[in-house]
Coordinates of C-alpha atoms in Angstrom, one line a residue:
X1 CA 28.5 -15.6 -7.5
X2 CA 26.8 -14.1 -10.5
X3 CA 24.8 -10.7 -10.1
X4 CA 21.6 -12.7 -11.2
X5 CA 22.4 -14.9 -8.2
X6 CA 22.9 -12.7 -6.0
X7 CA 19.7 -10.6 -6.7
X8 CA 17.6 -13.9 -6.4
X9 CA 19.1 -15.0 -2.8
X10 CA 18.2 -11.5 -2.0
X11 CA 14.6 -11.8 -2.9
X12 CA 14.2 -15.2 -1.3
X13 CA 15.6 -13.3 1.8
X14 CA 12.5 -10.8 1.5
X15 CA 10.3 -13.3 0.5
X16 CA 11.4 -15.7 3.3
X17 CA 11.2 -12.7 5.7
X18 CA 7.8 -11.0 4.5
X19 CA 6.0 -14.5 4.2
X20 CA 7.2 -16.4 7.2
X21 CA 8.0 -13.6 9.9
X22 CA 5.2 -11.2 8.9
X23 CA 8.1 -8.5 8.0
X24 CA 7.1 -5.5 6.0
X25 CA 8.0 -6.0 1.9
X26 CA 9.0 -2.4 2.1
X27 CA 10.9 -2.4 5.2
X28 CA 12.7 -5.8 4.1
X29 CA 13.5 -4.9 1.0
X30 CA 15.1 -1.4 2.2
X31 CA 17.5 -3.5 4.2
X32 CA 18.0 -6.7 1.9
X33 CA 18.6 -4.7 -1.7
X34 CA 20.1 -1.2 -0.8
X35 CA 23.6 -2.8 -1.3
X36 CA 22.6 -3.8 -5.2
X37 CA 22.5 -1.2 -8.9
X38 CA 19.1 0.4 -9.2
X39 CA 18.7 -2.4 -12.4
X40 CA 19.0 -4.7 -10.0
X41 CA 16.7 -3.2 -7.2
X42 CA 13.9 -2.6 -10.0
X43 CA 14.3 -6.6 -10.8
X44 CA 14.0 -7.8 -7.0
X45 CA 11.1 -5.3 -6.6
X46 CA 9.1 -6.4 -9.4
X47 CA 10.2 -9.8 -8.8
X48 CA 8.8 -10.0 -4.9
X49 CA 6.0 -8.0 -5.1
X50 CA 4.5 -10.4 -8.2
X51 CA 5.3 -13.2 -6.0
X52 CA 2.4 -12.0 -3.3
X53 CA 0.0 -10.6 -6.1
X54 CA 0.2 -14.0 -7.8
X55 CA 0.5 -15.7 -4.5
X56 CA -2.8 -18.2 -4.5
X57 CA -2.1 -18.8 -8.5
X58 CA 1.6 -20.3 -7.9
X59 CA 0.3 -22.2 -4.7
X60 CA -2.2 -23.9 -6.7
X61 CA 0.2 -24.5 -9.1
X62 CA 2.4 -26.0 -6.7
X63 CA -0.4 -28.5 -5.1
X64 CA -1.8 -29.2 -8.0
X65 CA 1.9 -30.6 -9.6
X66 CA 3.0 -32.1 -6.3
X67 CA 2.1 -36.1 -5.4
X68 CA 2.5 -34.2 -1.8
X69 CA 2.4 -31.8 0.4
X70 CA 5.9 -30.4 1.0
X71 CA 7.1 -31.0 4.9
X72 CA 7.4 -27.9 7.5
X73 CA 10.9 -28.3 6.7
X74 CA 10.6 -27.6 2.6
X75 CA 10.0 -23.8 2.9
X76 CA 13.0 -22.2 1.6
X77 CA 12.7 -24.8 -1.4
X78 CA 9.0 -23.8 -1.8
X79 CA 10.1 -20.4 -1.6
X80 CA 12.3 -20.9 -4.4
X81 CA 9.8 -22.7 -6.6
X82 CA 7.3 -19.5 -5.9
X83 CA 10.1 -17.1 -7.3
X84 CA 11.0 -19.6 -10.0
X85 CA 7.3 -19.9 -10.8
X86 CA 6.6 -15.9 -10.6
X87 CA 9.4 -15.8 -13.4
X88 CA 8.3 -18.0 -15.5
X89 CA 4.8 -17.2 -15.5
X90 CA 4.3 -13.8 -14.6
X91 CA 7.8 -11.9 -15.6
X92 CA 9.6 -11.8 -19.0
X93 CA 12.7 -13.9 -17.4
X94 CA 13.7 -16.6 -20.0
X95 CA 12.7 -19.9 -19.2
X96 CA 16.3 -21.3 -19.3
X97 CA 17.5 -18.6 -16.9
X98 CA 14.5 -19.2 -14.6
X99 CA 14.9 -22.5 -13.9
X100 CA 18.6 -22.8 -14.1
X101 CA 18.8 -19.6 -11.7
X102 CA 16.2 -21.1 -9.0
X103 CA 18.2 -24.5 -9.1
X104 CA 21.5 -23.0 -8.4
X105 CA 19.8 -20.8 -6.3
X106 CA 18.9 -24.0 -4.3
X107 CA 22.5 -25.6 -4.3
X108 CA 23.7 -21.8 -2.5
X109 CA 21.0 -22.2 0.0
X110 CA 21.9 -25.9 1.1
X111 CA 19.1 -27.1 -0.5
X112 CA 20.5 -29.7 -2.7
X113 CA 18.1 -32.3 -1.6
X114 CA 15.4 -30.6 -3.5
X115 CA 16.9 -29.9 -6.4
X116 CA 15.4 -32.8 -8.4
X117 CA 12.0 -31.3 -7.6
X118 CA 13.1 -27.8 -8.3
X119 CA 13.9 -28.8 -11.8
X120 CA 11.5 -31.2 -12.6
X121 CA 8.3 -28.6 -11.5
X122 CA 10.0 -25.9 -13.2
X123 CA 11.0 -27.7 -16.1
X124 CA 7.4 -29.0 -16.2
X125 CA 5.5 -25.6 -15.7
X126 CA 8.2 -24.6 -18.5
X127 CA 5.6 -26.7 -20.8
X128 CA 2.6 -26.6 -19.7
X129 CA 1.8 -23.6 -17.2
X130 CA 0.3 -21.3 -19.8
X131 CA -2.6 -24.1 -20.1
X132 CA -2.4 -24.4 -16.2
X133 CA -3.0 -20.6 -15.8
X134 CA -5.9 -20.7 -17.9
X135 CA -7.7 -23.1 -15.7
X136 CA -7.2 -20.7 -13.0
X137 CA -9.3 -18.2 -11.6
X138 CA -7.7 -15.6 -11.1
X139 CA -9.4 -13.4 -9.3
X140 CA -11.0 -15.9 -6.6
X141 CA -7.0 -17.9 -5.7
X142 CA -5.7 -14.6 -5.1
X143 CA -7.9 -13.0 -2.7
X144 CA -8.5 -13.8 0.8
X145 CA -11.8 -15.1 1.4
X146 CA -12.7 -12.7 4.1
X147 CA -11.5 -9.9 1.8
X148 CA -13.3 -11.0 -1.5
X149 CA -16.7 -11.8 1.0
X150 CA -16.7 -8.2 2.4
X151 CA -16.3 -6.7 -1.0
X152 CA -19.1 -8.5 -2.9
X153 CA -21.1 -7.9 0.3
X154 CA -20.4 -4.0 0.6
X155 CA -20.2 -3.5 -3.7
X156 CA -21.7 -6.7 -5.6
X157 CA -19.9 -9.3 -7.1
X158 CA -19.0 -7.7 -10.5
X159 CA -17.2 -4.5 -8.3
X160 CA -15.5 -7.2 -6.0
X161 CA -13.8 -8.9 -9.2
X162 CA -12.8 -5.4 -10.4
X163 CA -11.2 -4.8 -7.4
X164 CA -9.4 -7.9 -7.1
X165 CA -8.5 -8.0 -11.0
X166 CA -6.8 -4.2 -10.4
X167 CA -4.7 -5.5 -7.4
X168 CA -3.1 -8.0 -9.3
X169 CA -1.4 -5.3 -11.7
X170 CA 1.5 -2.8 -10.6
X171 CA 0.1 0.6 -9.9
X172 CA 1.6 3.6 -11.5
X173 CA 3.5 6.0 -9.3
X174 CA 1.8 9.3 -8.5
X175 CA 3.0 12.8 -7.0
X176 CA 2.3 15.7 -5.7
X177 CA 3.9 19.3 -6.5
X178 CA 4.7 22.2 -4.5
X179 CA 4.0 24.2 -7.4
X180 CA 3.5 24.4 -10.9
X181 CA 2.2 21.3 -11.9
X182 CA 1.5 21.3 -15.1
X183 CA 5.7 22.3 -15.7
X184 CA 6.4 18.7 -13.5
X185 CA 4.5 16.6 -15.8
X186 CA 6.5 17.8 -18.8
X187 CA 9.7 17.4 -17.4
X188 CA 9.2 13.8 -15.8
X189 CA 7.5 12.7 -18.6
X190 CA 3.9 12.2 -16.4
X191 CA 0.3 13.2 -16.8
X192 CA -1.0 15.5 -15.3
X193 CA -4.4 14.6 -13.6
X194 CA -7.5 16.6 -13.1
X195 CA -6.8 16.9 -10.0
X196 CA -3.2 18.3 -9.7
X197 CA -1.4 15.3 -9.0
X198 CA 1.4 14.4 -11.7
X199 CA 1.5 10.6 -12.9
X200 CA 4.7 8.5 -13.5
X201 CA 5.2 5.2 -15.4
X202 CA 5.5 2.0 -12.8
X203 CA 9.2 1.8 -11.6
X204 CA 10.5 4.5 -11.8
X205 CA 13.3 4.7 -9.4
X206 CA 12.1 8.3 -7.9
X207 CA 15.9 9.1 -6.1
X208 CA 17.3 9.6 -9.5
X209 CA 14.3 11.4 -10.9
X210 CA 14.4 15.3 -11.9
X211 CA 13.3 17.4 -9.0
X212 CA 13.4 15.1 -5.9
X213 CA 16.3 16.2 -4.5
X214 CA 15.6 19.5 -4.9
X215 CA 12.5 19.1 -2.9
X216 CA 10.0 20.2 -5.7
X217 CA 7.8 17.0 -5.5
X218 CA 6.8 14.2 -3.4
X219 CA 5.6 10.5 -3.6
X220 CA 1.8 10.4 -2.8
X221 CA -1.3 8.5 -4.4
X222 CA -3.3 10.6 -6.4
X223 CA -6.1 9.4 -4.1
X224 CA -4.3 10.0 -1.0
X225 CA -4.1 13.8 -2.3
X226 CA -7.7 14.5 -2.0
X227 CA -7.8 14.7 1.4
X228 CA -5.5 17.8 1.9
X229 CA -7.8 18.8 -0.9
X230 CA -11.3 18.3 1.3
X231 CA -9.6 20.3 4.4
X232 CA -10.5 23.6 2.2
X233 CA -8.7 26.5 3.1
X234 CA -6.1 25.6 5.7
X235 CA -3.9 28.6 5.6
X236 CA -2.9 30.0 8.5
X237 CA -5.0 27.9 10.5
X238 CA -3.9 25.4 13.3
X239 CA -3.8 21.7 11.8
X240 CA -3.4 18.7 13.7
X241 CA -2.5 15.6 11.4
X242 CA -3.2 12.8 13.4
X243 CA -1.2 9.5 12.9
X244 CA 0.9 11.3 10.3
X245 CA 3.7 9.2 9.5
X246 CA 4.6 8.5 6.2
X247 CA 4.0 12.0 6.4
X248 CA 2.2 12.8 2.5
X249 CA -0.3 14.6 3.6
X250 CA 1.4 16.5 6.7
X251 CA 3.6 18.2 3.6
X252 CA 0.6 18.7 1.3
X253 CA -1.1 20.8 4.6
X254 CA 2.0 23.0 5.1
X255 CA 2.4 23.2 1.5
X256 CA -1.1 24.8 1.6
X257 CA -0.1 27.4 4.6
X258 CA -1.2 25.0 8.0
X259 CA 0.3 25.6 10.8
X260 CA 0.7 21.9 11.5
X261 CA 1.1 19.8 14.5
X262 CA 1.8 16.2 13.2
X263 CA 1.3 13.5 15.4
X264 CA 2.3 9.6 15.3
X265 CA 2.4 6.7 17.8
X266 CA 5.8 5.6 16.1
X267 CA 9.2 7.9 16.8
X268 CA 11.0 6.0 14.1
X269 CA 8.4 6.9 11.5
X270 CA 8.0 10.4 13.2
X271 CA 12.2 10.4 11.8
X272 CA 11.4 9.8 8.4
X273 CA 8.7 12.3 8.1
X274 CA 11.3 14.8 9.5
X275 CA 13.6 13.5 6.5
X276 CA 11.1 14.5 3.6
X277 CA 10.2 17.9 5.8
X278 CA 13.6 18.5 5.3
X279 CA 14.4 17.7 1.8
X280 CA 10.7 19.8 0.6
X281 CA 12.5 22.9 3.2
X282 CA 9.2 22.6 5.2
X283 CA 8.7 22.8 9.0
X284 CA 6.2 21.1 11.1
X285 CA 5.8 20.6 15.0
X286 CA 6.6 16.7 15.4
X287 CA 5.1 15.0 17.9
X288 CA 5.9 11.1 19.3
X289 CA 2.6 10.2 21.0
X290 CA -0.6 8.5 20.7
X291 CA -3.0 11.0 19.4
X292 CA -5.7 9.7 21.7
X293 CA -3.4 11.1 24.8
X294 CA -2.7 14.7 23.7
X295 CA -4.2 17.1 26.4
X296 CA -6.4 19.9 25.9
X297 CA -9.6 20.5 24.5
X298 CA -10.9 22.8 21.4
X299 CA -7.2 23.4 20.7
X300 CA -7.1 22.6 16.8
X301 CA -9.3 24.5 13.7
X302 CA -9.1 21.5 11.5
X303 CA -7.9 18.1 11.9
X304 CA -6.9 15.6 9.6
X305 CA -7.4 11.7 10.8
X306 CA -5.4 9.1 8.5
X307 CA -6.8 6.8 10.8
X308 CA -4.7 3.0 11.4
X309 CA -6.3 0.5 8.9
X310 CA -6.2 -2.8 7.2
X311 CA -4.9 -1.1 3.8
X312 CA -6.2 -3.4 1.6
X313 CA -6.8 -0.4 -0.7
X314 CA -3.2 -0.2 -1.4
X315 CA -2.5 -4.3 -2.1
X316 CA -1.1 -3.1 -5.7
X317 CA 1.3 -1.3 -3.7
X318 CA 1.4 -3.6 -0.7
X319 CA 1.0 -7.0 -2.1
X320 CA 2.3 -8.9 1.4
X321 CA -1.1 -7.8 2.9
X322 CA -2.3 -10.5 0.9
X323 CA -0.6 -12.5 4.2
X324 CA -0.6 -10.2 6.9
X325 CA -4.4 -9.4 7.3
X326 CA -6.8 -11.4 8.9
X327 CA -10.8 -10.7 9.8
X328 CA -9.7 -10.1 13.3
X329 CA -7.6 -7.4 12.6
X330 CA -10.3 -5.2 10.8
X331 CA -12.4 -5.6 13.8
X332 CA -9.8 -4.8 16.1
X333 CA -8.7 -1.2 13.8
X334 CA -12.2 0.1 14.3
X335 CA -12.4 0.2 17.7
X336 CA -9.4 2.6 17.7
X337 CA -11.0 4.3 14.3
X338 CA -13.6 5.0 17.0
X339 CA -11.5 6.3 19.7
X340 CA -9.8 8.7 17.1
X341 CA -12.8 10.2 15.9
X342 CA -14.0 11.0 19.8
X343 CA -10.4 12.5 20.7
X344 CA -10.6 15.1 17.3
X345 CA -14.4 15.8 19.0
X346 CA -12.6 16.9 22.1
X347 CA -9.1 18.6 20.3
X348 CA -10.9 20.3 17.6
X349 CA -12.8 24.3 18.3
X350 CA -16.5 24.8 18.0
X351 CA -18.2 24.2 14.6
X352 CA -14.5 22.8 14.1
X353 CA -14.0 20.5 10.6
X354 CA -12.6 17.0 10.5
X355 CA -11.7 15.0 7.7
X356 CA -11.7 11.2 8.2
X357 CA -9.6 9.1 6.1
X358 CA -8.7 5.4 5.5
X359 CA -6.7 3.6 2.7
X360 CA -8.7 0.8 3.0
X361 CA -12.0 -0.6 1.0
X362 CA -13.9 -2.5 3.8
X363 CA -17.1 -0.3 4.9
X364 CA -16.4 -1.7 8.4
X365 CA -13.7 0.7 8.8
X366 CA -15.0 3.9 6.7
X367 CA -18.8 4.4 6.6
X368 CA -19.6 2.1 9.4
X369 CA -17.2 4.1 11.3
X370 CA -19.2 7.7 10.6
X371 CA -22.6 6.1 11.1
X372 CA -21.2 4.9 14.8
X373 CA -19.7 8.3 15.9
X374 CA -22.7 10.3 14.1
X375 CA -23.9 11.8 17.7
X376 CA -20.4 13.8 17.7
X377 CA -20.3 14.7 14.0
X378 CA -22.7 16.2 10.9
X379 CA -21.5 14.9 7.5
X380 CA -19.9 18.3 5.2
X381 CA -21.8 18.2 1.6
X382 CA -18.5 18.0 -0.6
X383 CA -19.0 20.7 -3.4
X384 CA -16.0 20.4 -5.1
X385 CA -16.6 19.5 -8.8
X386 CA -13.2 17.8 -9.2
X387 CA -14.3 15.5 -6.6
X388 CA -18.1 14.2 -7.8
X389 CA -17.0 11.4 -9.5
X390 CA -15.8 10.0 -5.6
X391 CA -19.1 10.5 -4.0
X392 CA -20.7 8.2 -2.5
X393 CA -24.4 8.1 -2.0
X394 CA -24.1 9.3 1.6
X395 CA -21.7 12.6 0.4
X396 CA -18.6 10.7 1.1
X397 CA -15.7 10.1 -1.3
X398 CA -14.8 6.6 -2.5
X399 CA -11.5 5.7 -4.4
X400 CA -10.9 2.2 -5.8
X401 CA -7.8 0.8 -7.8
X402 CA -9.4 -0.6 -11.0
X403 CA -9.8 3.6 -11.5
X404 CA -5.7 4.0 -11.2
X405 CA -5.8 4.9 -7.6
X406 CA -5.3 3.2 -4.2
X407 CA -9.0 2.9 -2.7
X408 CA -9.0 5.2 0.0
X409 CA -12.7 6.3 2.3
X410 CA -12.3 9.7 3.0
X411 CA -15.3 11.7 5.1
X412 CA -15.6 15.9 5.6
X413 CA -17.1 16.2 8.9
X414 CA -18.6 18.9 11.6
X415 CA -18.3 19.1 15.1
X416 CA -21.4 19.0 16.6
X417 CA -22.2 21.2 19.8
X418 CA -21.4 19.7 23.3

């Protein structure tokens, strides 16, 4: 079997996996390509995670082109014509190599019945998808309706298209330094930002990258940044990072002198923060357990919340979202938004500050979630300059991905007395 072969049946095995059995695209894609040559990792990558971006485009497509429906028991050939599509249309792939690859890639899979279709869409879309595409609207086909509806509702219509437009692109990678910034950004050939973080071109395969190994960097949003940044002065001070795990912003604390307690619900993503601690040589207290059950009361100076959410301020990054959110499931993340802003009331000392953060753009889960706990916390006017061009109306900070960051909601709040 050819490598091109090979690298396809792996990224219909993500696809197949992400799409159908609501797997993580990360987590699948760890597991499917970390056999395969970095080329051939960057290809699969780019390959799957244009798939989901593009996702209500290529369906269109596909209905549009087929007399029917496919049947239930059509999805690995439909998943075939989305990645044939996706290369076609969205990816420099040759047209020749796209279709013969997705056919053959058919025959491997045991769908030989389908090949006929395969070809004849493909060879089709091979002629006239560029007219296709230009039919299409964009924007609308490849945003959920509930997602699209909140955002013109919270931002107006022109904000909302912005927004979707930017998650259909692939975001640049961004990092933070232990020191010496400015030094980082000439080395890995990245820009330094106005607000410390160092920016990378999109795929770059960070392992192999100067620095990383030594523990003299590590992978975080520009946006996600900030909130280390709106703690103030940290050093010395007892920290609690609540729902830590992937862990950015636990090292970006003890890079900044916490004493830090980091706390997540998940062991397994507890390990891989340890991981990254140990590569950067920093120590933290670990701790396996649902922040809302620690014991105690005015224990902490500060606290940090990266509170659960729907994420659908990171979709560049995290384009299988796209499938795995629903309506219910932003409802469901503020009650325990909630519940996390009443247990850092009760963990963090008198006069105590909070920082509330979310990667996500829905107001539901960031504003809305302030204005419901404002009997246990004042708002904290933000007075750093770097940070003005953030702030919302109501002294908040606001990120969004058509300005090269994930959209994050980040607040600076006060205990209020008992």
């Amino acid at each position: 079997m050819t490598d091109s072969l090979l690298s396809r049946k792996a990224a219909l095995r993500i696809l197949e996996q992400t799409a159908r059995q609501g797997k993580s695209l990360e987590d699948v894609f760890e597991r499917e390509a970390q056999a395969l040559d970095s080329r051939d990792k960057a290809f699969i990558r780019m390959l799957t995670s244009t798939t989901f971006r593009r996702l209500g485009q290529i369906d269109n497509l596909l209905s549009s082109l087929l007399k029917k429906p496919l049947p239930s028991r059509a999805q690995k050939a439909q998943d075939i014509l989305r990645l044939g599509i996706t290369q076609l249309l969205f990816m420099e792939t040759p047209s020749h190599a796209a279709v013969s690859t997705s056919v053959e890639l058919a025959r491997q899979t045991g769908e030989d019945f389908y090949v006929p279709l395969i070809n004849a869409l493909l060879r089709e879309l091979t002629r006239r998808g560029e007219s296709l595409l230009k039919m299409q609207d964009a924007v609308l086909l490849n945003t959920p309706s509930f997602l699209w509806n909140s955002w013109v509702k919270s931002y107006g219509q022109d904000k909302a298209r912005a927004i979707a437009a930017a998650n259909m692109t692939e975001p640049a990678v961004d990092i933070s330094v232990k020191e010496n910034p400015a030094y980082w950004a000439k080395q890995l050939n990245g820009e330094l930002l106005p607000t410390g973080s160092v920016r990378l071109a999109p795929n770059s395969y960070i392992p192999e990258l100067p620095g990383f190994q030594e523990g003299a960097w590590w992978v975080q949003d520009a946006a996600a940044a900030l909130a280390v940044r709106l703690m103030g002065t940290v050093k010395g001070l007892k920290v609690a990072d609540l729902c830590s795990a992937p862990g950015g912003k636990t090292v970006g604390l003890l890079n900044a002198g916490a004493l830090v307690d980091a706390y997540d619900i998940s062991a397994k993503r507890l390990q891989r923060v340890q991981e990254n601690l140990k590569r950067l040589n920093l120590s933290a207290t670990l701790i396996a357990k649902n922040a809302n059950e620690i014991e105690g009361k005015e224990i902490y100076d500060k606290i940090l919340i990266d509170a659960p959410c729907s994420a659908t301020g990171t979709l560049r990054r995290h384009p299988d979202i796209i499938v795995h959110r629903t309506a219910q499931d932003i409802e469901r993340l503020q009650i325990a938004q909630e519940n996390l802003l009443k247990t850092a009331h009760r963990l963090v000392k008198k006069n105590g500050i909070v920082v509330y953060c979310t990667c996500s753009l829905q107001q539901e889960e960031g504003e809305d979630v302030i204005d419901k706990c404002a009997f246990l916390f004042d708002r904290v006017p933000i007075t750093d300059s770097l940070l003005h061009p953030y702030l919302t109306i109501y002294g908040d900070i606001r990120t969004f991905p058509m300005d090269g960051t994930d959209g994050f909601f980040m607040a600076k709040l006060k205990k209020k007395g008992d």
